[in-house]
Tab-separated table of C-alpha atoms in Angstrom:
chain	number	residue	atom	x	y	z
S	47	UNK	CA	0.000	0.000	0.000
S	48	UNK	CA	2.940	2.310	0.656
S	49	UNK	CA	4.874	2.974	-2.494
S	50	UNK	CA	8.641	2.833	-2.325
S	51	UNK	CA	9.871	5.397	-4.742
S	52	UNK	CA	13.043	3.595	-5.840
S	53	UNK	CA	13.418	2.171	-9.318
S	54	UNK	CA	12.498	-1.488	-9.231
S	55	UNK	CA	14.641	-4.119	-10.913
S	56	UNK	CA	13.249	-7.037	-12.904
S	57	UNK	CA	12.926	-9.632	-10.106
S	58	UNK	CA	11.152	-6.983	-7.945
S	59	UNK	CA	8.706	-6.258	-10.752
S	60	UNK	CA	8.049	-9.955	-11.309
S	61	UNK	CA	7.551	-10.468	-7.571
S	62	UNK	CA	4.799	-7.804	-7.685
S	63	UNK	CA	3.214	-9.695	-10.611
S	64	UNK	CA	3.282	-12.897	-8.569
S	65	UNK	CA	1.559	-11.108	-5.643
S	66	UNK	CA	-1.117	-9.881	-8.071
S	67	UNK	CA	-1.543	-13.445	-9.323
S	68	UNK	CA	-1.932	-14.793	-5.737
S	69	UNK	CA	-4.638	-12.178	-5.085
S	70	UNK	CA	-6.424	-12.656	-8.425
S	71	UNK	CA	-6.510	-16.431	-8.099
S	72	UNK	CA	-7.569	-16.029	-4.423
S	73	UNK	CA	-4.811	-18.454	-3.371
S	74	UNK	CA	-4.977	-19.133	0.386
S	75	UNK	CA	-2.191	-19.771	2.923
S	76	UNK	CA	-0.747	-23.223	2.214
S	77	UNK	CA	-1.965	-23.293	-1.412
S	78	UNK	CA	0.593	-24.289	-4.014
S	79	UNK	CA	1.599	-21.769	-6.676
S	80	UNK	CA	1.581	-22.757	-10.378
S	81	UNK	CA	4.869	-24.384	-11.385
S	82	UNK	CA	7.793	-22.510	-12.947
S	83	UNK	CA	6.993	-23.165	-16.586
S	84	UNK	CA	3.379	-22.032	-16.180
S	85	UNK	CA	4.578	-18.881	-14.398
S	86	UNK	CA	7.148	-18.226	-17.175
S	87	UNK	CA	4.318	-18.339	-19.724
S	88	UNK	CA	1.805	-16.312	-17.740
S	89	UNK	CA	4.209	-13.598	-16.597
S	90	UNK	CA	6.235	-13.608	-19.794
S	91	UNK	CA	9.518	-14.031	-17.880
S	92	UNK	CA	12.539	-16.337	-17.827
S	93	UNK	CA	13.095	-19.104	-15.293
S	94	UNK	CA	15.995	-17.388	-13.558
S	95	UNK	CA	13.975	-14.173	-13.062
S	96	UNK	CA	11.074	-16.186	-11.636
S	97	UNK	CA	13.481	-17.923	-9.247
S	98	UNK	CA	15.013	-14.616	-8.123
S	99	UNK	CA	11.522	-13.182	-7.616
S	100	UNK	CA	10.487	-16.200	-5.508
S	101	UNK	CA	13.550	-15.746	-3.286
S	102	UNK	CA	12.520	-12.123	-2.689
S	103	UNK	CA	8.954	-13.221	-1.873
S	104	UNK	CA	10.279	-15.912	0.480
S	105	UNK	CA	12.393	-13.330	2.330
S	106	UNK	CA	9.220	-11.210	2.754
S	107	UNK	CA	7.404	-14.327	4.013
S	108	UNK	CA	4.860	-14.195	1.200
S	109	UNK	CA	5.755	-17.647	-0.132
S	110	UNK	CA	7.494	-20.691	1.323
S	111	UNK	CA	9.811	-22.637	-1.003
S	112	UNK	CA	9.890	-26.376	-0.225
S	113	UNK	CA	12.804	-28.013	-2.022
S	114	UNK	CA	11.629	-30.786	-4.352
S	115	UNK	CA	7.954	-30.077	-3.621
S	116	UNK	CA	7.108	-26.608	-4.908
S	117	UNK	CA	6.315	-23.079	-3.773
S	118	UNK	CA	3.393	-22.362	-1.459
S	119	UNK	CA	1.609	-19.304	-0.078
S	120	UNK	CA	3.057	-18.682	3.426
S	121	UNK	CA	0.907	-19.254	6.512
S	122	UNK	CA	0.585	-15.537	7.386
S	123	UNK	CA	1.594	-14.049	4.053
S	124	UNK	CA	3.468	-10.753	4.187
S	125	UNK	CA	4.223	-10.834	7.928
S	126	UNK	CA	8.020	-10.797	8.177
S	127	UNK	CA	10.162	-11.366	11.231
S	128	UNK	CA	10.426	-8.080	13.200
S	129	UNK	CA	8.454	-6.114	10.561
S	130	UNK	CA	8.761	-2.776	12.367
S	131	UNK	CA	12.548	-3.099	12.749
S	132	UNK	CA	12.655	-3.025	16.586
S	133	UNK	CA	16.063	-4.741	16.311
S	134	UNK	CA	17.414	-1.393	15.163
S	135	UNK	CA	16.206	0.568	18.211
S	136	UNK	CA	19.407	0.608	20.236
S	137	UNK	CA	18.098	1.842	23.625
S	138	UNK	CA	16.347	-1.319	24.851
S	139	UNK	CA	15.140	0.234	28.139
S	140	UNK	CA	13.335	2.975	26.217
S	141	UNK	CA	11.998	0.319	23.808
S	142	UNK	CA	10.542	-1.740	26.696
S	143	UNK	CA	8.863	1.317	28.238
S	144	UNK	CA	7.493	2.614	24.932
S	145	UNK	CA	6.191	-0.808	23.857
S	146	UNK	CA	4.410	-1.079	27.196
S	147	UNK	CA	2.887	2.378	26.619
S	148	UNK	CA	1.514	1.137	23.253
S	149	UNK	CA	0.257	-2.112	24.811
S	150	UNK	CA	-1.642	-0.066	27.433
S	151	UNK	CA	-3.280	1.931	24.627
S	152	UNK	CA	-4.361	-1.201	22.761
S	153	UNK	CA	-4.746	-4.320	24.876
S	154	UNK	CA	-7.436	-3.318	27.432
S	155	UNK	CA	-9.794	-2.383	24.577
S	156	UNK	CA	-8.833	-5.557	22.725
S	157	UNK	CA	-9.699	-7.643	25.826
S	158	UNK	CA	-13.063	-5.889	25.921
S	159	UNK	CA	-13.645	-6.593	22.198
S	160	UNK	CA	-12.688	-10.243	22.811
S	161	UNK	CA	-15.242	-10.478	25.644
S	162	UNK	CA	-17.929	-9.337	23.194
S	163	UNK	CA	-16.905	-11.420	20.168
S	164	UNK	CA	-15.150	-14.595	21.433
S	165	UNK	CA	-16.877	-17.829	20.371
S	166	UNK	CA	-16.715	-21.153	22.234
S	167	UNK	CA	-13.604	-22.223	20.338
S	168	UNK	CA	-11.787	-18.962	21.231
S	169	UNK	CA	-12.744	-19.283	24.898
S	170	UNK	CA	-11.496	-22.878	25.032
S	171	UNK	CA	-8.167	-21.789	23.527
S	172	UNK	CA	-7.723	-18.757	25.825
S	173	UNK	CA	-8.559	-20.824	28.914
S	174	UNK	CA	-6.172	-23.626	27.897
S	175	UNK	CA	-3.329	-21.125	27.346
S	176	UNK	CA	-4.105	-19.485	30.697
S	177	UNK	CA	-3.768	-22.925	32.349
S	178	UNK	CA	-0.513	-23.643	30.524
S	179	UNK	CA	1.098	-20.322	31.524
S	180	UNK	CA	0.023	-20.887	35.130
S	181	UNK	CA	1.500	-24.414	35.194
S	182	UNK	CA	4.790	-23.257	33.669
S	183	UNK	CA	5.038	-20.398	36.181
S	184	UNK	CA	4.331	-22.777	39.081
S	185	UNK	CA	6.972	-25.203	37.784
S	186	UNK	CA	9.397	-22.269	37.380
S	187	UNK	CA	9.761	-23.100	33.672
S	188	UNK	CA	9.969	-20.593	30.802
S	189	UNK	CA	6.447	-19.327	30.121
S	190	UNK	CA	7.381	-16.647	27.560
S	191	UNK	CA	6.147	-18.399	24.405
S	192	UNK	CA	2.822	-19.445	25.953
S	193	UNK	CA	2.367	-15.934	27.384
S	194	UNK	CA	2.723	-14.490	23.856
S	195	UNK	CA	0.221	-17.083	22.550
S	196	UNK	CA	-2.253	-16.135	25.315
S	197	UNK	CA	-2.206	-12.468	24.287
S	198	UNK	CA	-2.337	-13.408	20.581
S	199	UNK	CA	-5.386	-15.650	21.164
S	200	UNK	CA	-7.170	-12.677	22.762
S	201	UNK	CA	-6.209	-10.513	19.748
S	202	UNK	CA	-7.667	-13.150	17.381
S	203	UNK	CA	-10.915	-13.191	19.393
S	204	UNK	CA	-11.436	-9.447	18.846
S	205	UNK	CA	-12.523	-10.375	15.269
S	206	UNK	CA	-10.805	-7.197	14.042
S	207	UNK	CA	-8.669	-8.193	11.007
S	208	UNK	CA	-5.849	-5.710	11.741
S	209	UNK	CA	-5.303	-6.489	15.441
S	210	UNK	CA	-4.053	-10.102	14.996
S	211	UNK	CA	-1.387	-8.734	12.617
S	212	UNK	CA	-0.416	-5.955	15.011
S	213	UNK	CA	-0.398	-7.561	18.464
S	214	UNK	CA	2.127	-10.343	17.704
S	215	UNK	CA	4.553	-7.620	16.578
S	216	UNK	CA	4.065	-5.570	19.745
S	217	UNK	CA	4.142	-8.691	21.883
S	218	UNK	CA	7.374	-9.890	20.361
S	219	UNK	CA	8.543	-7.641	23.213
S	220	UNK	CA	7.227	-9.998	25.917
S	221	UNK	CA	10.646	-11.742	26.133
S	222	UNK	CA	12.152	-8.299	26.822
S	223	UNK	CA	9.612	-7.725	29.619
S	224	UNK	CA	10.209	-11.169	31.131
S	225	UNK	CA	13.952	-10.527	30.915
S	226	UNK	CA	13.513	-7.122	32.608
S	227	UNK	CA	11.109	-8.183	35.344
S	228	UNK	CA	12.765	-11.542	36.070
S	229	UNK	CA	10.652	-13.765	38.309
S	230	UNK	CA	9.047	-10.924	40.225
S	231	UNK	CA	5.509	-10.958	38.787
S	232	UNK	CA	4.522	-14.630	39.094
S	233	UNK	CA	1.577	-14.207	41.466
S	234	UNK	CA	0.272	-11.071	39.738
S	235	UNK	CA	0.566	-12.670	36.269
S	236	UNK	CA	-1.315	-15.800	37.359
S	237	UNK	CA	-4.065	-13.753	39.024
S	238	UNK	CA	-4.588	-11.153	36.269
S	239	UNK	CA	-4.325	-13.680	33.398
S	240	UNK	CA	-7.011	-15.805	35.106
S	241	UNK	CA	-9.242	-12.765	35.623
S	242	UNK	CA	-8.853	-11.790	31.930
S	243	UNK	CA	-9.665	-15.336	30.741
S	244	UNK	CA	-12.675	-15.653	33.078
S	245	UNK	CA	-14.094	-12.254	32.083
S	246	UNK	CA	-13.813	-13.148	28.363
S	247	UNK	CA	-15.467	-16.538	29.056
S	248	UNK	CA	-18.354	-14.694	30.815
S	249	UNK	CA	-18.572	-12.158	27.933
S	250	UNK	CA	-18.006	-9.312	30.407
S	251	UNK	CA	-16.189	-6.547	28.471
S	252	UNK	CA	-15.682	-4.098	31.373
S	253	UNK	CA	-14.186	-6.761	33.658
S	254	UNK	CA	-11.933	-7.992	30.824
S	255	UNK	CA	-10.738	-4.453	30.127
S	256	UNK	CA	-10.060	-3.712	33.802
S	257	UNK	CA	-8.190	-6.985	34.295
S	258	UNK	CA	-5.955	-6.265	31.282
S	259	UNK	CA	-5.236	-2.746	32.601
S	260	UNK	CA	-4.282	-4.220	35.969
S	261	UNK	CA	-2.012	-6.800	34.299
S	262	UNK	CA	-0.156	-4.202	32.239
S	263	UNK	CA	0.035	-1.641	35.044
S	264	UNK	CA	1.679	-4.190	37.378
S	265	UNK	CA	4.296	-4.558	34.650
S	266	UNK	CA	4.710	-0.800	34.190
S	267	UNK	CA	5.083	-0.130	37.918
S	268	UNK	CA	7.725	-2.828	38.298
S	269	UNK	CA	9.647	-1.761	35.186
S	270	UNK	CA	9.516	1.883	36.334
S	271	UNK	CA	11.028	0.893	39.690
S	272	UNK	CA	13.645	-1.412	38.159
S	273	UNK	CA	14.849	1.155	35.617
S	274	UNK	CA	14.932	3.953	38.229
S	275	UNK	CA	17.340	2.065	40.475
Z	11	UNK	CA	12.927	-10.753	18.064
Z	12	UNK	CA	10.439	-13.319	16.816
Z	13	UNK	CA	12.116	-16.568	15.922
Z	14	UNK	CA	11.049	-18.206	12.712
Z	15	UNK	CA	11.371	-21.894	13.267
Z	16	UNK	CA	12.377	-22.877	9.746
Z	17	UNK	CA	15.850	-24.110	8.909
Z	18	UNK	CA	17.841	-21.186	7.612
Z	19	UNK	CA	19.991	-21.478	4.520
Z	20	UNK	CA	23.468	-19.982	4.182
Z	21	UNK	CA	22.549	-16.531	2.785
Z	22	UNK	CA	19.914	-16.176	5.550
Z	23	UNK	CA	22.491	-17.022	8.216
Z	24	UNK	CA	24.981	-14.568	6.746
Z	25	UNK	CA	22.302	-11.884	6.558
Z	26	UNK	CA	21.760	-12.326	10.326
Z	27	UNK	CA	25.549	-11.952	10.818
Z	28	UNK	CA	25.472	-8.711	8.821
Z	29	UNK	CA	22.605	-7.393	11.004
Z	30	UNK	CA	24.680	-8.248	14.096
Z	31	UNK	CA	27.628	-6.392	12.566
Z	32	UNK	CA	25.476	-3.284	11.850
Z	33	UNK	CA	24.320	-3.290	15.475
Z	34	UNK	CA	27.775	-3.984	16.967
Z	35	UNK	CA	29.436	-1.266	14.929
Z	36	UNK	CA	26.497	1.054	15.730
Z	37	UNK	CA	26.131	1.891	12.012
Z	38	UNK	CA	23.446	4.535	11.481
Z	39	UNK	CA	20.949	5.027	8.598
Z	40	UNK	CA	22.913	6.177	5.556
Z	41	UNK	CA	26.247	4.766	6.822
Z	42	UNK	CA	28.206	2.688	4.352
Z	43	UNK	CA	28.847	-0.976	5.135
Z	44	UNK	CA	32.398	-2.401	4.896
Z	45	UNK	CA	33.206	-3.535	1.337
Z	46	UNK	CA	32.765	-7.101	0.116
Z	47	UNK	CA	36.288	-8.331	0.685
Z	48	UNK	CA	36.332	-7.037	4.272
Z	49	UNK	CA	32.955	-8.721	4.899
Z	50	UNK	CA	34.228	-12.002	3.369
Z	51	UNK	CA	37.105	-11.948	5.851
Z	52	UNK	CA	35.102	-10.917	8.897
Z	53	UNK	CA	32.166	-13.259	8.335
Z	54	UNK	CA	34.269	-16.071	6.904
Z	55	UNK	CA	32.075	-16.328	3.801
Z	56	UNK	CA	32.421	-16.274	0.010
Z	57	UNK	CA	31.597	-13.297	-2.200
Z	58	UNK	CA	28.543	-14.922	-3.774
Z	59	UNK	CA	27.018	-15.745	-0.369
Z	60	UNK	CA	27.627	-12.159	0.800
Z	61	UNK	CA	25.927	-10.860	-2.354
Z	62	UNK	CA	22.917	-13.171	-1.875
Z	63	UNK	CA	22.680	-12.089	1.779
Z	64	UNK	CA	22.769	-8.399	0.766
Z	65	UNK	CA	19.904	-8.971	-1.685
Z	66	UNK	CA	17.851	-10.503	1.141
Z	67	UNK	CA	18.661	-7.543	3.411
Z	68	UNK	CA	17.745	-5.106	0.628
Z	69	UNK	CA	14.364	-6.814	0.171
Z	70	UNK	CA	13.775	-6.382	3.932
Z	71	UNK	CA	14.784	-2.714	3.603
Z	72	UNK	CA	17.692	-3.120	6.005
Z	73	UNK	CA	20.314	-2.046	3.452
Z	74	UNK	CA	20.213	-0.091	0.205
Z	75	UNK	CA	22.487	-1.273	-2.602
Z	76	UNK	CA	23.723	1.594	-4.791
Z	77	UNK	CA	25.286	0.196	-7.964
Z	78	UNK	CA	28.901	1.296	-8.338
Z	79	UNK	CA	28.903	3.056	-4.963
Z	80	UNK	CA	28.408	0.464	-2.260
Z	81	UNK	CA	25.924	-0.816	0.273
Z	82	UNK	CA	24.413	1.480	2.905
Z	83	UNK	CA	22.197	1.130	5.961
Z	84	UNK	CA	18.628	1.979	4.833
Z	85	UNK	CA	16.943	5.171	6.044
Z	86	UNK	CA	14.416	3.395	8.277
Z	87	UNK	CA	16.118	0.022	8.544
Z	88	UNK	CA	13.869	-3.003	8.806
Z	89	UNK	CA	10.634	-1.217	7.841
Z	90	UNK	CA	9.398	-2.956	4.706
Z	91	UNK	CA	6.614	-1.951	2.367
Z	92	UNK	CA	3.269	-3.136	3.828
Z	93	UNK	CA	4.990	-4.899	6.757
Z	94	UNK	CA	1.763	-6.292	8.244
Z	95	UNK	CA	0.609	-7.745	4.913
Z	96	UNK	CA	-2.631	-5.716	4.572
Z	97	UNK	CA	-2.452	-6.453	0.818
Z	98	UNK	CA	-3.525	-9.978	1.693
Z	99	UNK	CA	-6.705	-8.951	3.536
Z	100	UNK	CA	-9.242	-9.428	0.760
Z	101	UNK	CA	-12.313	-7.714	2.306
Z	102	UNK	CA	-11.309	-4.050	1.924
Z	103	UNK	CA	-14.479	-2.676	3.569
Z	104	UNK	CA	-13.763	-4.687	6.707
Z	105	UNK	CA	-10.112	-3.571	6.501
Z	106	UNK	CA	-11.110	0.127	6.379
Z	107	UNK	CA	-13.447	-0.238	9.370
Z	108	UNK	CA	-10.984	-2.266	11.440
Z	109	UNK	CA	-8.063	0.064	10.685
Z	110	UNK	CA	-10.229	2.978	11.798
Z	111	UNK	CA	-11.047	1.107	15.020
Z	112	UNK	CA	-7.293	0.727	15.680
Z	113	UNK	CA	-6.649	4.400	14.819
Z	114	UNK	CA	-9.326	5.399	17.365
Z	115	UNK	CA	-7.547	3.315	20.014
Z	116	UNK	CA	-4.183	4.914	19.286
Z	117	UNK	CA	-4.285	8.374	17.747
Z	118	UNK	CA	-6.204	10.435	20.356
Z	119	UNK	CA	-3.663	9.388	23.018
Z	120	UNK	CA	-0.820	10.030	20.577
Z	121	UNK	CA	-2.129	13.567	19.951
Z	122	UNK	CA	-2.186	14.100	23.694
Z	123	UNK	CA	1.405	12.804	24.027
Z	124	UNK	CA	2.440	15.116	21.181
Z	125	UNK	CA	0.866	18.105	22.978
Z	126	UNK	CA	3.054	17.306	25.996
Z	127	UNK	CA	6.318	16.517	24.194
Z	128	UNK	CA	6.373	18.467	20.895
Z	129	UNK	CA	9.287	20.897	20.603
Z	130	UNK	CA	9.351	24.086	18.513
Z	131	UNK	CA	10.623	22.223	15.462
Z	132	UNK	CA	7.799	19.638	15.700
Z	133	UNK	CA	5.161	22.356	16.087
Z	134	UNK	CA	6.496	24.218	13.048
Z	135	UNK	CA	6.318	21.031	10.981
Z	136	UNK	CA	2.812	20.049	12.147
Z	137	UNK	CA	1.480	23.564	11.493
Z	138	UNK	CA	3.069	23.707	8.022
Z	139	UNK	CA	1.542	20.323	7.096
Z	140	UNK	CA	-1.844	21.455	8.429
Z	141	UNK	CA	-1.597	24.515	6.125
Z	142	UNK	CA	-0.591	22.376	3.143
Z	143	UNK	CA	-3.484	19.919	3.593
Z	144	UNK	CA	-5.930	22.842	3.938
Z	145	UNK	CA	-4.626	24.494	0.747
Z	146	UNK	CA	-4.810	21.256	-1.227
Z	147	UNK	CA	-8.364	20.620	-0.006
Z	148	UNK	CA	-9.417	24.171	-0.941
Z	149	UNK	CA	-7.832	23.784	-4.377
Z	150	UNK	CA	-9.569	20.386	-4.740
Z	151	UNK	CA	-6.193	18.693	-5.273
Z	152	UNK	CA	-5.112	15.322	-3.871
Z	153	UNK	CA	-4.221	15.841	-0.196
Z	154	UNK	CA	-3.673	12.152	0.676
Z	155	UNK	CA	0.128	12.185	0.927
Z	156	UNK	CA	0.250	15.384	3.007
Z	157	UNK	CA	-2.544	14.049	5.242
Z	158	UNK	CA	-0.426	10.952	5.976
Z	159	UNK	CA	2.588	13.197	6.687
Z	160	UNK	CA	0.497	15.313	9.088
Z	161	UNK	CA	-0.463	12.255	11.155
Z	162	UNK	CA	3.102	10.886	10.981
Z	163	UNK	CA	4.532	14.212	12.230
Z	164	UNK	CA	2.214	13.997	15.261
Z	165	UNK	CA	3.393	10.403	15.843
Z	166	UNK	CA	7.047	11.572	15.759
Z	167	UNK	CA	6.257	14.317	18.294
Z	168	UNK	CA	5.007	11.762	20.835
Z	169	UNK	CA	8.712	10.929	21.450
Z	170	UNK	CA	7.717	7.280	21.867
Z	171	UNK	CA	10.152	5.198	19.753
Z	172	UNK	CA	7.577	2.561	18.743
Z	173	UNK	CA	4.756	4.864	17.613
Z	174	UNK	CA	6.568	6.412	14.586
Z	175	UNK	CA	7.178	2.870	13.304
Z	176	UNK	CA	3.566	1.853	13.893
Z	177	UNK	CA	1.479	4.838	12.751
Z	178	UNK	CA	2.814	5.028	9.163
Z	179	UNK	CA	1.766	1.381	8.740
Z	180	UNK	CA	-1.736	2.020	10.090
Z	181	UNK	CA	-1.984	5.264	8.146
Z	182	UNK	CA	-1.008	3.628	4.898
Z	183	UNK	CA	-4.783	3.143	5.006
Z	184	UNK	CA	-5.527	6.872	4.597
Z	185	UNK	CA	-5.763	6.477	0.776
Z	186	UNK	CA	-8.419	3.803	1.417
Z	187	UNK	CA	-10.351	6.231	3.658
Z	188	UNK	CA	-10.070	9.073	1.166
Z	189	UNK	CA	-11.209	6.692	-1.586
Z	190	UNK	CA	-14.166	5.564	0.555
Z	191	UNK	CA	-15.265	8.988	1.794
Z	192	UNK	CA	-14.664	10.815	-1.500
Z	193	UNK	CA	-14.885	14.574	-1.118
Z	194	UNK	CA	-17.442	14.520	1.666
Z	195	UNK	CA	-15.296	15.473	4.672
Z	196	UNK	CA	-13.484	18.585	3.412
Z	197	UNK	CA	-14.881	21.081	5.941
Z	198	UNK	CA	-14.631	18.665	8.876
Z	199	UNK	CA	-11.059	17.668	7.963
Z	200	UNK	CA	-9.924	21.296	7.723
Z	201	UNK	CA	-11.582	22.213	11.024
Z	202	UNK	CA	-10.437	19.204	13.081
Z	203	UNK	CA	-6.882	19.170	11.646
Z	204	UNK	CA	-6.548	22.866	12.589
Z	205	UNK	CA	-7.879	22.212	16.092
Z	206	UNK	CA	-5.404	19.316	16.552
Z	207	UNK	CA	-2.462	21.432	15.332
Z	208	UNK	CA	-3.432	24.425	17.507
Z	209	UNK	CA	-3.903	22.290	20.619
Z	210	UNK	CA	-0.456	20.691	20.139
Z	211	UNK	CA	1.075	24.152	19.582
Z	212	UNK	CA	-0.517	25.321	22.890
Z	213	UNK	CA	0.672	22.129	24.666
Z	214	UNK	CA	-2.928	21.311	25.609
Z	215	UNK	CA	-3.163	17.483	25.763
Z	216	UNK	CA	-6.894	17.203	26.516
Z	217	UNK	CA	-7.880	19.522	23.649
Z	218	UNK	CA	-5.528	17.674	21.276
Z	219	UNK	CA	-7.002	14.317	22.302
Z	220	UNK	CA	-10.595	15.537	21.912
Z	221	UNK	CA	-9.892	17.081	18.512
Z	222	UNK	CA	-8.341	13.833	17.257
Z	223	UNK	CA	-11.346	11.849	18.531
Z	224	UNK	CA	-13.681	14.224	16.704
Z	225	UNK	CA	-11.612	13.915	13.490
Z	226	UNK	CA	-11.679	10.118	13.532
Z	227	UNK	CA	-15.310	9.858	14.611
Z	228	UNK	CA	-16.436	12.056	11.685
Z	229	UNK	CA	-14.686	9.497	9.486
Z	230	UNK	CA	-16.252	6.527	11.261
Z	231	UNK	CA	-19.783	7.953	11.078
Z	232	UNK	CA	-19.463	8.678	7.374
Z	233	UNK	CA	-17.926	5.294	6.570
Z	234	UNK	CA	-20.629	3.561	8.623
Z	235	UNK	CA	-23.337	5.337	6.611
Z	236	UNK	CA	-21.607	4.735	3.251
Z	237	UNK	CA	-21.102	1.019	3.865
Z	238	UNK	CA	-24.643	0.572	5.194
Z	239	UNK	CA	-26.259	1.898	2.020
């Protein structure tokens, strides 16, 4: 949607043609693309240009190339690793604080949307992830990945099509938070996660929103104190 | 920060080494990377692998390759075109509504942060862009690009390091809004943009927040009515 103003070389142009073809043919995640010789014909391009273009699309996570099997539409096409380039923000303390500020703007409302729109399947998933995080915390095992999945499952349940593409990017910061806060928020995480999950299960948007605020504010208070000292 | 679980091939691995090198050496946007033979030595890799890796980094907008001159750190490294893959959301009406929902969660608070943190330079820029959008609207010319820049300048003034990477992505949707609402919101856009700019210039966070709400809610009401009929 944003236009880069630079001159595009041939493989870039062909990669745009392939994107257009995926959209026109309504190919879905996991669908196989037409083979090389069909693409050469349809896009009026040589094999080596098609191959170069596919490598570019693979690096943008639009397609997945499986050696010996073919080229497929990626599972979340167009979502690349670290798409907003957080790697290149050098001051990690500032990054943690500013990501938390953005999470506080978004996630309480998202929890409230999830409480309104979550179906039985969503509720089952959120509750199961809440259980898993709690068990891992009690066993003093790494809960980071499951914590991210818990917040992503809530984002999915909002039924807004943008939010599930946004929240995983913001919440890629959860490892930074866990690293910063160490083991200090076990009890508060267990309690507020459970309250969020229960409120969504009861379709209570206000309670879900409040519980998410509480969860994030515990984090902000602790991080504020840690970074001050 | 997010780990893709797939096996990485050699150029991918080398591209990660080059990112590490950019960070270690604290290379800034526009800085030139060491030349190929130095990179071959430092990363213990062949020229063709380095070249493949650089192509991958260029497609992720981490470096810019200038033929005959060298390879440079990109201006906003790691921010790719359409990083959240909105191209692949097929229902554009739903996309417009859901993007607007996210803008309403974020932008009023961002306007309030800008009113607190904007310096003289920021205020000058925001006011100039407000003037430009108003002139273009009065002359019935396309104001889309300047409208995006106006909202991005407010995001920059928040002094949060995440927001200026997030808002341009969300606001890549402004052309979709303008396309949907046609010429129907000229007076409201002029009035609410001016109110936002003035409130930021006066460092009045509540007024800035309210004005941004009003701006976005005019859009939501109109879009709601247009999509209903």
